[in-house]
mmCIF file of C-alpha atoms in Angstrom:
data_model
loop_
_atom_site.group_PDB
_atom_site.id
_atom_site.type_symbol
_atom_site.label_atom_id
_atom_site.label_comp_id
_atom_site.label_asym_id
_atom_site.label_seq_id
_atom_site.Cartn_x
_atom_site.Cartn_y
_atom_site.Cartn_z
ATOM 1 C CA MET A 1255 9.549 9.190 -73.843
ATOM 2 C CA SER A 1256 11.701 11.685 -75.777
ATOM 3 C CA HIS A 1257 12.067 15.309 -74.721
ATOM 4 C CA LYS A 1258 9.985 16.341 -77.750
ATOM 5 C CA ASP A 1259 7.210 13.878 -76.894
ATOM 6 C CA ASP A 1260 7.235 15.035 -73.266
ATOM 7 C CA ALA A 1261 6.914 18.676 -74.332
ATOM 8 C CA SER A 1262 4.021 17.791 -76.648
ATOM 9 C CA ALA A 1263 2.272 15.936 -73.826
ATOM 10 C CA ARG A 1264 2.642 18.929 -71.504
ATOM 11 C CA LEU A 1265 1.251 21.251 -74.170
ATOM 12 C CA ARG A 1266 -1.755 18.974 -74.708
ATOM 13 C CA ALA A 1267 -2.377 18.905 -70.956
ATOM 14 C CA LYS A 1268 -2.208 22.705 -70.730
ATOM 15 C CA LYS A 1269 -4.589 23.074 -73.659
ATOM 16 C CA MET A 1270 -7.017 20.585 -72.118
ATOM 17 C CA ASN A 1271 -6.976 22.520 -68.834
ATOM 18 C CA LEU A 1272 -7.826 25.776 -70.601
ATOM 19 C CA GLN A 1273 -10.510 24.024 -72.656
ATOM 20 C CA SER A 1274 -11.962 22.594 -69.439
ATOM 21 C CA LEU A 1275 -12.116 26.085 -67.914
ATOM 22 C CA TYR A 1276 -13.740 27.430 -71.080
ATOM 23 C CA LEU A 1277 -16.316 24.611 -71.053
ATOM 24 C CA GLN A 1278 -17.147 25.292 -67.408
ATOM 25 C CA LYS A 1279 -17.833 28.940 -68.211
ATOM 26 C CA ILE A 1280 -19.975 28.047 -71.232
ATOM 27 C CA LEU A 1281 -22.034 25.582 -69.196
ATOM 28 C CA ALA A 1282 -22.543 28.188 -66.488
ATOM 29 C CA LEU A 1283 -23.724 30.705 -69.088
ATOM 30 C CA LEU A 1284 -26.110 28.183 -70.646
ATOM 31 C CA ALA A 1285 -27.512 27.407 -67.205
ATOM 32 C CA PHE A 1286 -28.078 31.115 -66.591
ATOM 33 C CA LEU A 1287 -29.775 31.621 -69.955
ATOM 34 C CA ALA A 1288 -31.969 28.565 -69.419
ATOM 35 C CA ALA A 1289 -33.042 29.813 -66.001
ATOM 36 C CA ALA A 1290 -33.628 33.438 -67.048
ATOM 37 C CA PRO A 1291 -37.139 32.992 -68.568
ATOM 38 C CA ALA A 1292 -38.305 31.097 -65.494
ATOM 39 C CA MET A 1293 -36.833 33.768 -63.214
ATOM 40 C CA SER A 1294 -38.594 36.493 -65.210
ATOM 41 C CA GLU A 1295 -41.932 34.657 -65.139
ATOM 42 C CA GLU A 1296 -41.628 34.027 -61.409
ATOM 43 C CA ALA A 1297 -40.805 37.696 -60.829
ATOM 44 C CA GLN A 1298 -43.896 38.767 -62.787
ATOM 45 C CA GLN A 1299 -46.081 36.424 -60.769
ATOM 46 C CA MET A 1300 -44.692 37.910 -57.557
ATOM 47 C CA GLY A 1301 -45.116 41.456 -58.836
ATOM 48 C CA LEU A 1302 -41.365 42.090 -58.845
ATOM 49 C CA ARG A 1303 -39.379 44.324 -61.169
ATOM 50 C CA ILE A 1304 -36.048 42.785 -62.172
ATOM 51 C CA VAL A 1305 -33.184 45.284 -62.016
ATOM 52 C CA THR A 1306 -30.831 44.362 -64.861
ATOM 53 C CA PHE A 1307 -27.151 44.970 -64.116
ATOM 54 C CA GLY A 1308 -24.872 44.391 -67.131
ATOM 55 C CA SER A 1309 -21.553 42.813 -66.243
ATOM 56 C CA GLY A 1310 -19.265 41.077 -68.733
ATOM 57 C CA PRO A 1311 -18.212 37.574 -69.775
ATOM 58 C CA ILE A 1312 -18.756 34.986 -67.071
ATOM 59 C CA ASP A 1313 -15.023 34.283 -66.893
ATOM 60 C CA GLY A 1314 -14.223 37.881 -65.938
ATOM 61 C CA ALA A 1315 -14.045 40.188 -62.944
ATOM 62 C CA TYR A 1316 -17.026 42.294 -64.115
ATOM 63 C CA TYR A 1317 -19.331 39.315 -63.675
ATOM 64 C CA GLU A 1318 -17.954 38.520 -60.222
ATOM 65 C CA ALA A 1319 -18.218 42.147 -59.070
ATOM 66 C CA VAL A 1320 -21.808 42.598 -60.274
ATOM 67 C CA ASN A 1321 -22.769 39.251 -58.762
ATOM 68 C CA LYS A 1322 -21.572 40.522 -55.388
ATOM 69 C CA VAL A 1323 -23.446 43.814 -55.739
ATOM 70 C CA CYS A 1324 -26.682 42.083 -56.729
ATOM 71 C CA ALA A 1325 -26.357 39.590 -53.874
ATOM 72 C CA SER A 1326 -25.990 42.460 -51.393
ATOM 73 C CA PHE A 1327 -28.945 44.283 -52.950
ATOM 74 C CA ASN A 1328 -31.167 41.197 -52.816
ATOM 75 C CA GLN A 1329 -30.361 40.619 -49.148
ATOM 76 C CA ASN A 1330 -31.803 44.051 -48.357
ATOM 77 C CA PRO A 1331 -33.985 44.849 -51.380
ATOM 78 C CA ILE A 1332 -36.309 47.713 -52.078
ATOM 79 C CA GLU A 1333 -39.807 46.305 -51.941
ATOM 80 C CA GLY A 1334 -40.825 45.140 -55.407
ATOM 81 C CA TYR A 1335 -37.277 44.974 -56.822
ATOM 82 C CA ARG A 1336 -34.740 42.202 -57.353
ATOM 83 C CA CYS A 1337 -31.277 42.550 -58.922
ATOM 84 C CA SER A 1338 -30.127 40.285 -61.761
ATOM 85 C CA THR A 1339 -26.488 39.845 -62.818
ATOM 86 C CA ASP A 1340 -26.627 39.873 -66.626
ATOM 87 C CA PRO A 1341 -23.596 38.381 -68.437
ATOM 88 C CA THR A 1342 -22.684 40.442 -71.511
ATOM 89 C CA PRO A 1343 -19.850 40.672 -74.079
ATOM 90 C CA GLY A 1344 -18.477 43.725 -72.254
ATOM 91 C CA SER A 1345 -18.361 47.510 -72.084
ATOM 92 C CA LEU A 1346 -19.397 48.330 -75.651
ATOM 93 C CA TYR A 1347 -22.470 46.140 -75.423
ATOM 94 C CA ASN A 1348 -23.272 47.579 -72.000
ATOM 95 C CA LEU A 1349 -23.204 51.171 -73.216
ATOM 96 C CA ASN A 1350 -25.615 50.531 -76.061
ATOM 97 C CA ALA A 1351 -27.845 48.334 -73.880
ATOM 98 C CA LEU A 1352 -28.098 51.149 -71.338
ATOM 99 C CA LYS A 1353 -29.168 53.506 -74.109
ATOM 100 C CA ARG A 1354 -31.773 51.031 -75.399
ATOM 101 C CA GLY A 1355 -33.149 50.547 -71.906
ATOM 102 C CA THR A 1356 -32.434 46.813 -71.767
ATOM 103 C CA LEU A 1357 -30.031 47.383 -68.859
ATOM 104 C CA ASP A 1358 -30.575 49.539 -65.781
ATOM 105 C CA PHE A 1359 -26.959 49.521 -64.577
ATOM 106 C CA ALA A 1360 -23.703 48.390 -66.157
ATOM 107 C CA LEU A 1361 -19.959 48.243 -65.681
ATOM 108 C CA VAL A 1362 -18.067 50.212 -68.327
ATOM 109 C CA GLN A 1363 -14.383 50.973 -68.909
ATOM 110 C CA SER A 1364 -13.634 54.619 -68.149
ATOM 111 C CA ASP A 1365 -12.158 55.336 -71.595
ATOM 112 C CA LEU A 1366 -15.307 54.099 -73.343
ATOM 113 C CA HIS A 1367 -17.424 55.889 -70.747
ATOM 114 C CA ARG A 1368 -15.640 59.125 -71.665
ATOM 115 C CA GLU A 1369 -15.874 58.614 -75.420
ATOM 116 C CA ALA A 1370 -19.597 57.888 -75.228
ATOM 117 C CA LEU A 1371 -20.139 61.288 -73.606
ATOM 118 C CA GLU A 1372 -17.758 63.223 -75.823
ATOM 119 C CA THR A 1373 -18.802 61.811 -79.215
ATOM 120 C CA ALA A 1374 -22.487 61.129 -79.742
ATOM 121 C CA SER A 1375 -21.579 59.799 -83.192
ATOM 122 C CA GLY A 1376 -18.571 57.731 -82.110
ATOM 123 C CA SER A 1377 -18.024 54.670 -84.270
ATOM 124 C CA TYR A 1378 -18.473 52.282 -81.364
ATOM 125 C CA PHE A 1379 -21.749 53.602 -79.969
ATOM 126 C CA ALA A 1380 -25.411 53.907 -80.846
ATOM 127 C CA ARG A 1381 -25.707 57.237 -82.611
ATOM 128 C CA GLU A 1382 -28.609 58.727 -80.673
ATOM 129 C CA PRO A 1383 -27.673 60.892 -77.661
ATOM 130 C CA LEU A 1384 -26.987 58.818 -74.577
ATOM 131 C CA GLU A 1385 -28.613 60.067 -71.342
ATOM 132 C CA LEU A 1386 -25.970 58.293 -69.313
ATOM 133 C CA ARG A 1387 -25.308 58.973 -65.655
ATOM 134 C CA SER A 1388 -22.423 57.965 -63.418
ATOM 135 C CA VAL A 1389 -22.812 56.025 -60.199
ATOM 136 C CA ILE A 1390 -19.375 55.075 -58.872
ATOM 137 C CA SER A 1391 -15.973 53.720 -59.922
ATOM 138 C CA LEU A 1392 -14.825 50.370 -58.584
ATOM 139 C CA TYR A 1393 -11.248 49.423 -59.462
ATOM 140 C CA PRO A 1394 -8.448 49.962 -62.005
ATOM 141 C CA GLU A 1395 -7.985 47.703 -65.034
ATOM 142 C CA PRO A 1396 -4.382 47.690 -66.279
ATOM 143 C CA PHE A 1397 -3.453 47.381 -69.938
ATOM 144 C CA THR A 1398 -1.856 43.935 -70.003
ATOM 145 C CA ILE A 1399 0.545 42.388 -72.527
ATOM 146 C CA LEU A 1400 0.951 38.622 -72.301
ATOM 147 C CA VAL A 1401 3.591 37.174 -74.655
ATOM 148 C CA ARG A 1402 5.202 33.815 -75.420
ATOM 149 C CA ASN A 1403 8.689 33.272 -74.061
ATOM 150 C CA ASP A 1404 9.977 32.336 -77.526
ATOM 151 C CA ALA A 1405 8.368 35.275 -79.378
ATOM 152 C CA ASP A 1406 11.204 37.789 -78.813
ATOM 153 C CA ILE A 1407 8.813 40.524 -77.636
ATOM 154 C CA SER A 1408 9.958 42.983 -74.958
ATOM 155 C CA SER A 1409 7.862 46.048 -75.853
ATOM 156 C CA LEU A 1410 4.729 47.068 -77.741
ATOM 157 C CA ALA A 1411 6.891 48.055 -80.715
ATOM 158 C CA ASP A 1412 8.077 44.443 -80.960
ATOM 159 C CA LEU A 1413 4.523 43.301 -81.758
ATOM 160 C CA ARG A 1414 5.038 44.235 -85.395
ATOM 161 C CA ALA A 1415 5.205 41.156 -87.653
ATOM 162 C CA LYS A 1416 3.814 39.014 -84.822
ATOM 163 C CA ARG A 1417 0.542 37.108 -84.332
ATOM 164 C CA VAL A 1418 -1.463 39.192 -81.877
ATOM 165 C CA ASP A 1419 -4.964 39.024 -80.401
ATOM 166 C CA GLN A 1420 -6.763 42.347 -79.870
ATOM 167 C CA GLY A 1421 -10.129 41.023 -78.658
ATOM 168 C CA PRO A 1422 -13.573 40.848 -80.292
ATOM 169 C CA SER A 1423 -15.261 43.986 -81.596
ATOM 170 C CA SER A 1424 -17.917 43.786 -78.855
ATOM 171 C CA SER A 1425 -15.356 43.797 -76.042
ATOM 172 C CA GLY A 1426 -14.106 46.793 -74.111
ATOM 173 C CA ARG A 1427 -10.457 45.945 -74.706
ATOM 174 C CA ARG A 1428 -10.723 46.179 -78.478
ATOM 175 C CA PRO A 1429 -11.179 49.977 -78.818
ATOM 176 C CA THR A 1430 -8.597 50.552 -76.074
ATOM 177 C CA VAL A 1431 -6.078 48.442 -77.984
ATOM 178 C CA GLU A 1432 -6.873 50.362 -81.177
ATOM 179 C CA ARG A 1433 -6.278 53.684 -79.388
ATOM 180 C CA VAL A 1434 -2.913 52.457 -78.159
ATOM 181 C CA PHE A 1435 -1.966 51.283 -81.649
ATOM 182 C CA GLY A 1436 -2.964 54.686 -83.010
ATOM 183 C CA ALA A 1437 -0.801 56.484 -80.451
ATOM 184 C CA LEU A 1438 2.187 54.361 -81.465
ATOM 185 C CA GLY A 1439 1.570 54.615 -85.205
ATOM 186 C CA ILE A 1440 0.836 50.895 -85.495
ATOM 187 C CA VAL A 1441 -1.660 49.711 -88.135
ATOM 188 C CA GLY A 1442 -3.281 46.359 -88.839
ATOM 189 C CA SER A 1443 -1.027 45.574 -91.772
ATOM 190 C CA ASP A 1444 1.992 45.691 -89.440
ATOM 191 C CA PHE A 1445 1.066 42.303 -87.974
ATOM 192 C CA ALA A 1446 1.570 38.809 -89.285
ATOM 193 C CA GLU A 1447 -1.905 38.096 -87.933
ATOM 194 C CA LEU A 1448 -4.391 40.130 -85.880
ATOM 195 C CA THR A 1449 -7.112 38.004 -84.284
ATOM 196 C CA GLN A 1450 -10.352 38.834 -82.462
ATOM 197 C CA HIS A 1451 -10.789 36.032 -79.931
ATOM 198 C CA ALA A 1452 -12.657 36.017 -76.641
ATOM 199 C CA LEU A 1453 -10.402 35.947 -73.590
ATOM 200 C CA LEU A 1454 -10.208 32.206 -72.933
ATOM 201 C CA VAL A 1455 -9.886 31.319 -76.611
ATOM 202 C CA ALA A 1456 -7.071 33.844 -77.032
ATOM 203 C CA LEU A 1457 -5.207 32.456 -74.029
ATOM 204 C CA GLU A 1458 -5.652 28.909 -75.320
ATOM 205 C CA GLU A 1459 -4.211 29.909 -78.702
ATOM 206 C CA LEU A 1460 -1.311 31.681 -76.991
ATOM 207 C CA CYS A 1461 -0.603 28.609 -74.893
ATOM 208 C CA ALA A 1462 -0.724 26.364 -77.966
ATOM 209 C CA GLY A 1463 1.747 28.551 -79.846
ATOM 210 C CA SER A 1464 -0.774 29.796 -82.420
ATOM 211 C CA LEU A 1465 -0.387 33.368 -81.137
ATOM 212 C CA ASP A 1466 2.660 35.347 -80.032
ATOM 213 C CA ALA A 1467 0.865 37.876 -77.820
ATOM 214 C CA VAL A 1468 -2.515 38.678 -76.278
ATOM 215 C CA LEU A 1469 -3.498 42.229 -75.280
ATOM 216 C CA LEU A 1470 -5.919 42.634 -72.392
ATOM 217 C CA VAL A 1471 -7.567 45.359 -70.322
ATOM 218 C CA ILE A 1472 -8.284 43.515 -67.111
ATOM 219 C CA GLY A 1473 -8.072 43.661 -63.334
ATOM 220 C CA HIS A 1474 -5.483 41.563 -61.535
ATOM 221 C CA PRO A 1475 -5.168 38.943 -60.284
ATOM 222 C CA ASN A 1476 -7.305 37.180 -62.874
ATOM 223 C CA SER A 1477 -7.856 33.416 -62.694
ATOM 224 C CA ALA A 1478 -7.478 32.809 -66.443
ATOM 225 C CA VAL A 1479 -4.268 34.845 -66.617
ATOM 226 C CA ALA A 1480 -2.968 33.076 -63.503
ATOM 227 C CA ARG A 1481 -3.550 29.680 -65.051
ATOM 228 C CA THR A 1482 -1.900 30.706 -68.317
ATOM 229 C CA LEU A 1483 1.189 32.062 -66.544
ATOM 230 C CA LYS A 1484 1.453 28.898 -64.478
ATOM 231 C CA GLU A 1485 0.890 26.319 -67.202
ATOM 232 C CA CYS A 1486 2.172 27.915 -70.419
ATOM 233 C CA ASP A 1487 5.471 29.293 -71.680
ATOM 234 C CA VAL A 1488 4.437 32.942 -71.388
ATOM 235 C CA HIS A 1489 5.177 36.074 -69.371
ATOM 236 C CA LEU A 1490 3.994 39.669 -68.904
ATOM 237 C CA ILE A 1491 5.900 42.655 -70.290
ATOM 238 C CA ASN A 1492 5.849 46.381 -69.505
ATOM 239 C CA ALA A 1493 3.670 48.855 -71.386
ATOM 240 C CA SER A 1494 5.923 51.885 -71.136
ATOM 241 C CA GLY A 1495 7.903 54.437 -73.141
ATOM 242 C CA SER A 1496 7.669 58.123 -74.039
ATOM 243 C CA SER A 1497 4.873 57.677 -76.597
ATOM 244 C CA LEU A 1498 2.708 55.827 -74.088
ATOM 245 C CA ARG A 1499 3.437 58.381 -71.356
ATOM 246 C CA LYS A 1500 2.214 61.129 -73.677
ATOM 247 C CA PHE A 1501 -0.834 59.017 -74.597
ATOM 248 C CA VAL A 1502 -1.762 58.624 -70.919
ATOM 249 C CA ALA A 1503 -1.101 62.299 -70.159
ATOM 250 C CA ASP A 1504 -3.359 63.365 -73.050
ATOM 251 C CA ASN A 1505 -6.228 61.049 -72.054
ATOM 252 C CA PRO A 1506 -7.914 61.797 -68.683
ATOM 253 C CA ALA A 1507 -9.630 58.391 -68.687
ATOM 254 C CA PHE A 1508 -6.230 56.707 -68.199
ATOM 255 C CA THR A 1509 -3.756 56.738 -65.328
ATOM 256 C CA SER A 1510 -0.239 55.372 -64.939
ATOM 257 C CA GLY A 1511 0.305 52.425 -62.631
ATOM 258 C CA THR A 1512 1.578 48.883 -62.257
ATOM 259 C CA ILE A 1513 0.521 45.264 -62.114
ATOM 260 C CA PRO A 1514 1.849 44.408 -58.631
ATOM 261 C CA SER A 1515 4.381 41.593 -58.404
ATOM 262 C CA HIS A 1516 2.264 39.872 -55.747
ATOM 263 C CA SER A 1517 -0.552 39.405 -58.281
ATOM 264 C CA TYR A 1518 1.016 36.175 -59.574
ATOM 265 C CA PRO A 1519 3.784 33.883 -58.256
ATOM 266 C CA GLU A 1520 5.544 34.073 -61.628
ATOM 267 C CA LEU A 1521 6.073 37.863 -61.392
ATOM 268 C CA LEU A 1522 9.475 38.775 -59.981
ATOM 269 C CA GLU A 1523 8.803 42.525 -60.104
ATOM 270 C CA ASP A 1524 5.992 44.990 -60.738
ATOM 271 C CA ILE A 1525 4.927 45.430 -64.369
ATOM 272 C CA SER A 1526 4.799 49.070 -65.501
ATOM 273 C CA THR A 1527 1.658 49.958 -67.426
ATOM 274 C CA PHE A 1528 -1.387 52.245 -67.422
ATOM 275 C CA SER A 1529 -4.978 51.686 -66.441
ATOM 276 C CA VAL A 1530 -8.600 52.512 -67.075
ATOM 277 C CA MET A 1531 -11.203 52.355 -64.290
ATOM 278 C CA ALA A 1532 -14.158 49.987 -64.081
ATOM 279 C CA THR A 1533 -17.081 52.406 -63.681
ATOM 280 C CA VAL A 1534 -20.728 51.803 -62.806
ATOM 281 C CA MET A 1535 -23.175 53.637 -65.058
ATOM 282 C CA THR A 1536 -26.927 54.047 -65.290
ATOM 283 C CA ARG A 1537 -29.446 56.275 -67.096
ATOM 284 C CA GLU A 1538 -31.080 59.508 -66.040
ATOM 285 C CA ASP A 1539 -34.544 57.888 -66.058
ATOM 286 C CA VAL A 1540 -33.692 54.966 -63.741
ATOM 287 C CA PRO A 1541 -35.745 55.516 -60.545
ATOM 288 C CA TYR A 1542 -34.117 57.772 -57.970
ATOM 289 C CA GLN A 1543 -34.791 55.386 -55.075
ATOM 290 C CA LEU A 1544 -33.257 52.474 -56.964
ATOM 291 C CA VAL A 1545 -30.042 54.307 -57.855
ATOM 292 C CA GLU A 1546 -29.770 55.651 -54.316
ATOM 293 C CA ARG A 1547 -29.991 52.160 -52.825
ATOM 294 C CA MET A 1548 -27.535 50.699 -55.337
ATOM 295 C CA ALA A 1549 -24.946 53.403 -54.629
ATOM 296 C CA GLN A 1550 -25.464 53.041 -50.889
ATOM 297 C CA ILE A 1551 -24.921 49.285 -51.102
ATOM 298 C CA MET A 1552 -21.652 49.636 -53.010
ATOM 299 C CA ILE A 1553 -20.326 52.102 -50.437
ATOM 300 C CA ASP A 1554 -21.612 50.299 -47.329
ATOM 301 C CA HIS A 1555 -20.527 46.861 -48.535
ATOM 302 C CA TRP A 1556 -17.182 47.896 -50.001
ATOM 303 C CA GLU A 1557 -15.184 45.637 -47.687
ATOM 304 C CA GLY A 1558 -17.150 42.627 -48.930
ATOM 305 C CA LEU A 1559 -17.186 43.839 -52.521
ATOM 306 C CA ARG A 1560 -13.426 44.333 -52.655
ATOM 307 C CA LYS A 1561 -12.986 40.590 -52.059
ATOM 308 C CA ALA A 1562 -14.838 39.946 -55.319
ATOM 309 C CA VAL A 1563 -12.928 42.475 -57.434
ATOM 310 C CA PRO A 1564 -9.273 42.452 -58.497
ATOM 311 C CA ASP A 1565 -6.660 43.753 -56.065
ATOM 312 C CA SER A 1566 -5.690 47.287 -57.065
ATOM 313 C CA ALA A 1567 -2.743 47.624 -54.684
ATOM 314 C CA GLY A 1568 0.402 48.842 -56.368
ATOM 315 C CA MET A 1569 -1.309 51.333 -58.649
ATOM 316 C CA SER A 1570 0.200 54.823 -58.744
ATOM 317 C CA LYS A 1571 -2.339 56.261 -56.289
ATOM 318 C CA ASP A 1572 -5.514 55.556 -54.403
ATOM 319 C CA PHE A 1573 -8.669 56.488 -56.275
ATOM 320 C CA GLY A 1574 -11.766 58.387 -55.236
ATOM 321 C CA TRP A 1575 -15.277 57.045 -55.740
ATOM 322 C CA THR A 1576 -15.574 59.206 -58.867
ATOM 323 C CA ALA A 1577 -12.194 58.428 -60.465
ATOM 324 C CA GLY A 1578 -12.587 57.954 -64.210
ATOM 325 C CA LEU A 1579 -16.194 59.151 -64.341
ATOM 326 C CA THR A 1580 -17.200 61.518 -67.154
ATOM 327 C CA ALA A 1581 -21.010 61.414 -67.216
ATOM 328 C CA PRO A 1582 -22.704 63.577 -64.566
ATOM 329 C CA LEU A 1583 -23.501 61.828 -61.310
ATOM 330 C CA HIS A 1584 -27.083 60.605 -61.069
ATOM 331 C CA ALA A 1585 -28.871 62.963 -58.675
ATOM 332 C CA ALA A 1586 -29.439 60.093 -56.247
ATOM 333 C CA VAL A 1587 -25.713 59.353 -56.027
ATOM 334 C CA ALA A 1588 -24.887 62.959 -55.203
ATOM 335 C CA THR A 1589 -27.435 62.740 -52.380
ATOM 336 C CA VAL A 1590 -25.775 59.613 -50.978
ATOM 337 C CA PHE A 1591 -22.386 61.340 -50.876
ATOM 338 C CA ASP A 1592 -23.890 64.456 -49.254
ATOM 339 C CA ASN A 1593 -25.854 62.515 -46.632
ATOM 340 C CA GLN A 1594 -22.781 60.535 -45.580
ATOM 341 C CA GLY A 1595 -20.468 63.521 -45.638
ATOM 342 C CA LEU A 1596 -18.255 61.813 -48.216
ATOM 343 C CA ASP A 1597 -15.923 63.637 -50.560
ATOM 344 C CA PRO A 1598 -16.387 61.646 -53.790
ATOM 345 C CA LYS A 1599 -12.948 62.730 -55.021
ATOM 346 C CA ALA A 1600 -11.061 61.801 -51.855
ATOM 347 C CA PRO A 1601 -8.831 58.699 -52.101
ATOM 348 C CA VAL A 1602 -10.482 55.455 -51.043
ATOM 349 C CA ASN A 1603 -8.438 52.643 -49.537
ATOM 350 C CA ARG A 1604 -8.887 49.930 -52.160
#
């Protein structure tokens, strides 16, 4: 077999592996959707109220984190309640679903959390006022730039004239990417191509050579990123520079930090970047007792929960339970902190 044929065979194998992972996630989602009506009917027959907790795509850390929270809740439930992990497209969907009342709790990026409170008419959100309330923050999500080895990209500025994925409009990463572009004076016409793929599709296209770079807002380590780094000709680059430092300094929802080198075997050193926080939100009208129990579970079971969420070690600082929160705390959450003598702003070992 020639060198060219061997390289083509390896590329096909890598693509098949990513497609297999994508198919597994799709099948899991279909199984969940198929089971949901039966679960709802069974709950009604038992007189249970299903607590809907919006997560994210089933291939992501949001889904894993919410799954862990709901499992802990259901082991020690409030009588008459059961928690359901609801897969969703991401933060933007979650915010509007909270407003509509179709979700009781949701994970939301801290920058979108902040914008929803500051701009009732923001372009990404339902235009009616949002009676959102904060519960707790879980972990940082670094801005992540994954590029092909042959794309000659060493900084965000090098993305011009390249084929870049910014994420679908329903995802949380999309508006974050657009804010970063705005801070750097980058516009859509600067790119050879600007795509809107879901995470696994974008990584598959990057691996196949159809894209030069994929921009993510995601906790690390991430299984899909790990597989892409291992099997494809790609690497991570820094998100740094004076313009980005000013952007972070001017936006309280962001903080400077790193992707630790121990996140992936392929990393030889920490990657400099900035981060948003994954925050848990609810609504003012969600029952006091329910919010109190949910907050208590996340605090009491943090050691177990941290095993389900990305490792935040290596960030610029430890974060308090309220890091990145903009909406007022739900009254029940404030009670939990008071009763346990916790300072919600004090650093938490994460």
